[in-house]
C-alpha positions as MATLAB code, in Angstrom:
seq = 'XXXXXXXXXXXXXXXXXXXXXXXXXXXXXXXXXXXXXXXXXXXXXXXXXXXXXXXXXXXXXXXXXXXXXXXXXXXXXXXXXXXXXXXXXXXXXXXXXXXXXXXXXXXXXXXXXXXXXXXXXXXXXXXXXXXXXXXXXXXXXXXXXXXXXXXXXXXXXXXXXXXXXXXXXXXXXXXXXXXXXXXXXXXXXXXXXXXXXXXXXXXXXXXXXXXXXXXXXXXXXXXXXXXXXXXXXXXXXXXXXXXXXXXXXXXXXXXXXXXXXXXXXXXXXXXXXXXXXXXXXXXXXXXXXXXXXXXXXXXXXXXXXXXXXXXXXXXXXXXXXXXXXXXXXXXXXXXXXXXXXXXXXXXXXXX';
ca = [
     149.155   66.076   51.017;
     147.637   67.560   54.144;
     144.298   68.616   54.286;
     142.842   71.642   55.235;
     141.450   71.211   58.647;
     144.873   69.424   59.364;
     147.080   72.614   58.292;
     144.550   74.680   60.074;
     145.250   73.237   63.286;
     148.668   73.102   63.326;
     148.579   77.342   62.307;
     149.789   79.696   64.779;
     146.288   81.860   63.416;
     144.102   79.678   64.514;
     141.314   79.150   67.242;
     142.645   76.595   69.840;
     141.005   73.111   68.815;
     141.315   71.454   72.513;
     139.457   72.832   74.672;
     139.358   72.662   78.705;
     134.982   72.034   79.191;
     133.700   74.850   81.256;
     131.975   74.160   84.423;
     128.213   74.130   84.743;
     127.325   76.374   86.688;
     124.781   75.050   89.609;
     121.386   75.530   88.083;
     119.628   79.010   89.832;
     122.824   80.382   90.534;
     123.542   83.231   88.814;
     127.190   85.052   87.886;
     130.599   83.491   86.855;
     131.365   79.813   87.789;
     133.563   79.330   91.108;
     136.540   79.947   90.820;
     136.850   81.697   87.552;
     136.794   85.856   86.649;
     134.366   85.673   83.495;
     130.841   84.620   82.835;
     130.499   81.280   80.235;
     128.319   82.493   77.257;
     125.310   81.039   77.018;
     125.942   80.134   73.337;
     129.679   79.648   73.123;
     129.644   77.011   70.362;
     130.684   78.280   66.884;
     128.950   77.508   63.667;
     132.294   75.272   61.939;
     135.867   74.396   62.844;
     139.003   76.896   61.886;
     140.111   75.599   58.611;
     136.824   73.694   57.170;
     135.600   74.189   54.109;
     132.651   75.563   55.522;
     134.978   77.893   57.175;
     136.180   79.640   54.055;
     133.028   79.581   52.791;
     130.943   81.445   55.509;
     134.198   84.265   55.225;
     133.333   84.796   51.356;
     129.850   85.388   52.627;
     131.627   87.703   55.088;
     133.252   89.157   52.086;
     130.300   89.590   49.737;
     128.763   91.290   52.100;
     131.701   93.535   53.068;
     132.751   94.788   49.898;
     129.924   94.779   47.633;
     127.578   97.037   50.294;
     130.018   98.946   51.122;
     131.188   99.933   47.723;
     127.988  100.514   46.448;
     127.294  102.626   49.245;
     130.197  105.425   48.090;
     129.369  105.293   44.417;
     128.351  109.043   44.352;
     132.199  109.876   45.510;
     133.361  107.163   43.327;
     131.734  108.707   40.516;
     132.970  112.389   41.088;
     136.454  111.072   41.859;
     136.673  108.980   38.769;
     135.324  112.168   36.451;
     137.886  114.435   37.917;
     140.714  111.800   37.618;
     139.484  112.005   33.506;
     138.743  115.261   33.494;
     140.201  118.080   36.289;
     139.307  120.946   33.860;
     136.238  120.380   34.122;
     135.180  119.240   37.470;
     138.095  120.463   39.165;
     137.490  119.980   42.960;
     135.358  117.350   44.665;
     132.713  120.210   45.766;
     132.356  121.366   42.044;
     132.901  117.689   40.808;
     128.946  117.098   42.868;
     127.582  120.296   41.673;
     128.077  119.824   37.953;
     127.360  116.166   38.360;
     123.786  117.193   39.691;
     123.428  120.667   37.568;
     123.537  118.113   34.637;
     121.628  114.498   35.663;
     120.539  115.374   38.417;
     120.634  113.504   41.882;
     119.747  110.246   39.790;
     123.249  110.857   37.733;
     125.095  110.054   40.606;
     124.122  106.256   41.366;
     125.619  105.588   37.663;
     127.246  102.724   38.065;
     125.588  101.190   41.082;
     124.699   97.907   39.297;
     128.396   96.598   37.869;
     129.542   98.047   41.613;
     127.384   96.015   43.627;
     127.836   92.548   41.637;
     131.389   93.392   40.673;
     133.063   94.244   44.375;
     130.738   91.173   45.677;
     132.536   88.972   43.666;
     135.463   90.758   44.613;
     134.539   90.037   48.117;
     134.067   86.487   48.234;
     137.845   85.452   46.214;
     139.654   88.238   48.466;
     138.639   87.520   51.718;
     137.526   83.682   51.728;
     141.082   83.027   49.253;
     143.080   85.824   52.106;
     141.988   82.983   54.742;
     142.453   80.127   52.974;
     146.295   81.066   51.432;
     146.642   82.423   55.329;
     146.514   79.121   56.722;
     148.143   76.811   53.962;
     151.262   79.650   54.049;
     151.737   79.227   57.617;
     151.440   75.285   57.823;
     154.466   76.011   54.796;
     156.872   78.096   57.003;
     156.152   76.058   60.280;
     154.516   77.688   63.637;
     157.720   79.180   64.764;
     158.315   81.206   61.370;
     154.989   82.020   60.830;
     154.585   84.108   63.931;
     158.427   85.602   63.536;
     157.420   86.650   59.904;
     154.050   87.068   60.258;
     153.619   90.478   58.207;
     155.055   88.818   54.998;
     152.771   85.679   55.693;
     149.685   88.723   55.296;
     151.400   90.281   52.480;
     151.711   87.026   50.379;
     148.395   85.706   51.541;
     146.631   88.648   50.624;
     148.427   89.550   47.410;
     147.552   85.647   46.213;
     143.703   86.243   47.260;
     143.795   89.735   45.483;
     145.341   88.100   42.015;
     142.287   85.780   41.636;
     139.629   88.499   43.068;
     140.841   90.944   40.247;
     139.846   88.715   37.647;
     136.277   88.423   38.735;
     136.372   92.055   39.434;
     137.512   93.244   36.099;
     134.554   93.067   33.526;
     132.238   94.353   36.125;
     135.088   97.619   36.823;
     135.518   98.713   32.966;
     131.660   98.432   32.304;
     131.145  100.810   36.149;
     134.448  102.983   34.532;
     133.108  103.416   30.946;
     129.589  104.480   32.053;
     130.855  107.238   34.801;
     133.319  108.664   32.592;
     131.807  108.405   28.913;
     128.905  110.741   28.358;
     126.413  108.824   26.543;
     127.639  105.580   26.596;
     125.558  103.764   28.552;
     122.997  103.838   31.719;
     122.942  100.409   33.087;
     124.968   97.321   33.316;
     122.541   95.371   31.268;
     123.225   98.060   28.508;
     127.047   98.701   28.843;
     128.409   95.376   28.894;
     126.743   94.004   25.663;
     127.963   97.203   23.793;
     131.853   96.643   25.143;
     131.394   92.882   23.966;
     129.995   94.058   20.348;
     132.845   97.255   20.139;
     135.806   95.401   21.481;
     135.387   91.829   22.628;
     136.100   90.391   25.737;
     139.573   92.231   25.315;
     137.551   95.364   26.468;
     136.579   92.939   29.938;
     140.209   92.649   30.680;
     142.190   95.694   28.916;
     142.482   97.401   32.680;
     143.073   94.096   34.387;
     147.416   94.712   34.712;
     146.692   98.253   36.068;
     144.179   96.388   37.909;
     146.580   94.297   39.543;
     148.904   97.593   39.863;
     146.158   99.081   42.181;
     144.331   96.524   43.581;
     147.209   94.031   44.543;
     149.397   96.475   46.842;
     146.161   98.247   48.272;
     145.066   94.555   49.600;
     148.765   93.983   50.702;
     148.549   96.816   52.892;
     144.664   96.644   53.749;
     145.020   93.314   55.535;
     148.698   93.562   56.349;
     148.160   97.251   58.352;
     144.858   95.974   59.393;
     146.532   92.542   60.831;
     149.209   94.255   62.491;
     147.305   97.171   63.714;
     145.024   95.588   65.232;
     147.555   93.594   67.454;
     149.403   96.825   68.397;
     146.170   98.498   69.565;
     144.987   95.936   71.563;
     148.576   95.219   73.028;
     149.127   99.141   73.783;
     145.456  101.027   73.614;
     143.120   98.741   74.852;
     143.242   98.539   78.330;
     142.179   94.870   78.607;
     142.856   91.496   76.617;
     140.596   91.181   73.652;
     139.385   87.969   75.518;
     138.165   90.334   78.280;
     136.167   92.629   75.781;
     132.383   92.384   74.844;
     131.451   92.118   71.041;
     130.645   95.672   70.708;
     134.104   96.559   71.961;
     135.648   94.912   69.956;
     134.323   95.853   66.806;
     135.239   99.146   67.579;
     138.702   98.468   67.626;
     138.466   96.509   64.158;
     136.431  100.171   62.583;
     139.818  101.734   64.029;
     142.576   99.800   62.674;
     140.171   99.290   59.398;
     140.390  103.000   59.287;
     143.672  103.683   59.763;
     144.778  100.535   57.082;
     142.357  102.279   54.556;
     144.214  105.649   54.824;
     147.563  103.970   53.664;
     145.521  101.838   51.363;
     144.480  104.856   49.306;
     147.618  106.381   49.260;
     149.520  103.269   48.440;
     147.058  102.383   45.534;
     146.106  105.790   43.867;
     148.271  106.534   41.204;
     147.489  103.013   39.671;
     143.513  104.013   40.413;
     143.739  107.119   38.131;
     145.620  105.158   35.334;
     142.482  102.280   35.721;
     140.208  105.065   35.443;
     141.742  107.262   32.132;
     142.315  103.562   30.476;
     138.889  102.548   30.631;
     137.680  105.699   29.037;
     140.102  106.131   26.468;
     139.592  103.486   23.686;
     142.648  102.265   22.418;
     145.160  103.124   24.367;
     147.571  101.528   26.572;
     148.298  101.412   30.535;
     151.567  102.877   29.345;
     150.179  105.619   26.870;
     148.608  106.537   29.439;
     150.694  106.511   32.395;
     152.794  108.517   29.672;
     149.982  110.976   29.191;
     149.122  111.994   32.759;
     152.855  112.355   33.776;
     154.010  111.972   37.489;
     151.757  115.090   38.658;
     149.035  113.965   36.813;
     148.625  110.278   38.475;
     147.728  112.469   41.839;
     145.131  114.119   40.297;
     141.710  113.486   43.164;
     143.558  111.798   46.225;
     141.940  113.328   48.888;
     138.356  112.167   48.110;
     140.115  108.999   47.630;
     141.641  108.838   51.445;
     138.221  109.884   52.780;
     136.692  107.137   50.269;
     138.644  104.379   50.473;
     139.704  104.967   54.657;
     136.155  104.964   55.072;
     135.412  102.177   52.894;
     138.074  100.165   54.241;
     137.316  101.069   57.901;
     133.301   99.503   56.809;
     134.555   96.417   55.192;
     136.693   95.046   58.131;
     133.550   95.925   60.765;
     130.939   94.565   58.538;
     133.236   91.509   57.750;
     133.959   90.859   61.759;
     130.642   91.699   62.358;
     128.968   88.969   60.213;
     131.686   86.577   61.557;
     129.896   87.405   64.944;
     126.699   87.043   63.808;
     127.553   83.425   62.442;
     129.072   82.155   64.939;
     132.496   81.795   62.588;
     135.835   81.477   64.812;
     137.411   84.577   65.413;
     140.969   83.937   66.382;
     142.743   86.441   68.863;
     145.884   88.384   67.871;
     148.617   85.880   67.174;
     151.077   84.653   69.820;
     154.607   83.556   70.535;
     154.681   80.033   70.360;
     155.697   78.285   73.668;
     158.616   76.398   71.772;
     159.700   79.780   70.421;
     159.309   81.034   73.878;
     161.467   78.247   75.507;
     164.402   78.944   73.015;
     164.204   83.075   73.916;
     164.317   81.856   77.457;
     167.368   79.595   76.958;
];
């Protein structure tokens, strides 16, 4: 058995572990050391090693913070999108969905939900992204350095699809109790009132009832939201960005993660949204089946409020990956650049 700061360094992710010591600069002297074209930060050290347990811990902070802010921050549109996913009829557009929303609760009717959102997508959070780091580097140390750069994309797919299997299950009680009180007049107000009354109506079955069309939705959208992201990321800074990431200040480079976030989130929702409509119409209707109602809704039907969706979930998406880097940042966590050819792999190209 290898352990995990061992696999870490041997992955072709990860932040170089030898390191040439800068030169001191000679004290009063200001500007780069001789001899070299950039500055040494005054605090270059980082807060824990690639791979440490304290590693994957400080991301799952990184994705607490990420997904449960952010998520709570676009209840109101998650609330009109899941009401006209249940019910088109009647709040048929994402204009009129807001207007009857607010014509009947009021402005206060459309933070329903915020509680089971905010502790729900933390949880989320801290399994996807600290498990999405963790499977990252142990799947990479298992197809050796060469083949995890060559087939890096399905090393993010399977890492991220193994973190999002585990996250689901944390997320699920916390999703049908946010579901059941957007959609359900009358059921409930808060979390503290919703989830005892699923518990006494249908047992923990009523937790876990939408966790397969969880998987359905969740599951591909975090295949492509770190895969897209991942690769993205490399092509912009390889063909947009006029200088190596290396060469780029902080703010610059969060920047370019908000962009490729962005533009991974618009795929994500598309990708993801006919499995989000069948979560949402499940959790309302008592009884039935993912397949009933896949059934129900028809092909058409499992469509039904996609573009609030893209501008939801792209900007969602786009928040989560600058929040995430940015807290990396702001702990000092290793931040390894965009992946490169190994020199072995190099050295047999060359031959």
């Amino acid at each position: 058995m290898f352990s995990l700061l061992e696999v870490a360094k041997n992955s072709p992710f990860r932040t170089p572990f030898t390191k040439v010591q800068c030169d001191v600069p000679t004290p009063g002297v200001d500007g780069p050391v001789p001899g070299r074209h950039i500055q040494a930060a005054a605090a270059a050290t980082e807060s824990c090693e690639f791979g440490s347990a304290k590693y994957f811990a400080l991301c799952s902070i990184g994705g607490i913070l990420s997904c449960g802010t952010t998520h709570t921050f676009v209840v109101p549109l998650d609330l009109v999108k899941c009401r006209l996913q249940v019910d088109q009829a009647k709040y048929k557009n994402l204009f009129t969905g807001f207007k009857v929303t607010v014509a009947e609760e009021g402005f206060k009717g459309l933070a329903k939900g915020w509680a089971p959102t905010l502790f729900g997508y933390s949880a989320q959070g801290a399994f996807k992204f600290g498990l999405y780091e963790l499977f990252k580097v142990y799947y990479s140390k298992a197809l050796g350095e060469e083949n995890a750069y060559l087939y890096r994309t399905s090393l993010y797919l399977a890492a991220s699809a193994s973190a999002e299997f585990f996250a689901d299950i944390a997320l699920a009680p916390f999703e049908a109790t946010k579901v059941k009180i957007q959609t359900t007049p009358g059921f409930a107000n808060t979390m503290r009132e919703g989830m005892p009354k699923i518990m006494n109506e249908e047992g923990i079955n009523g937790f876990y009832k939408g966790l397969v069309p969880l998987w359905m939705r969740q599951i591909p959208y975090t295949m492509m939201k770190f895969a897209c992201f991942e690769r993205t990321l490399e092509l912009l800074y390889k063909y947009v960005v006029p200088k190596p990431r290396a060469e780029c200040s902080k703010g610059e480079q969060l920047v370019v993660t908000f962009a490729a976030g962005y533009i991974a989130g618009v795929f994500c929702a598309i990708v993801s949204h006919p499995a989000d409509v069948v979560v949402s119409k499940l959790n309302q209707a008592k009884g039935s089946s993912a397949l009933d109602v896949t059934r129900s809704l028809g092909f058409m039907g499992m469509w039904q409020g996609l573009t609030p969706r893209i501008v939801m979930i792209g900007t969602l998406t786009a928040l989560q990956w600058f929040i995430y880097d940015g807290v990396k940042v702001a702990l000092a966590i290793p931040r390894p650049p965009p992946p490169e050819m190994p020199a072995s792999l190099k050295e047999k190209l060359a031959k």
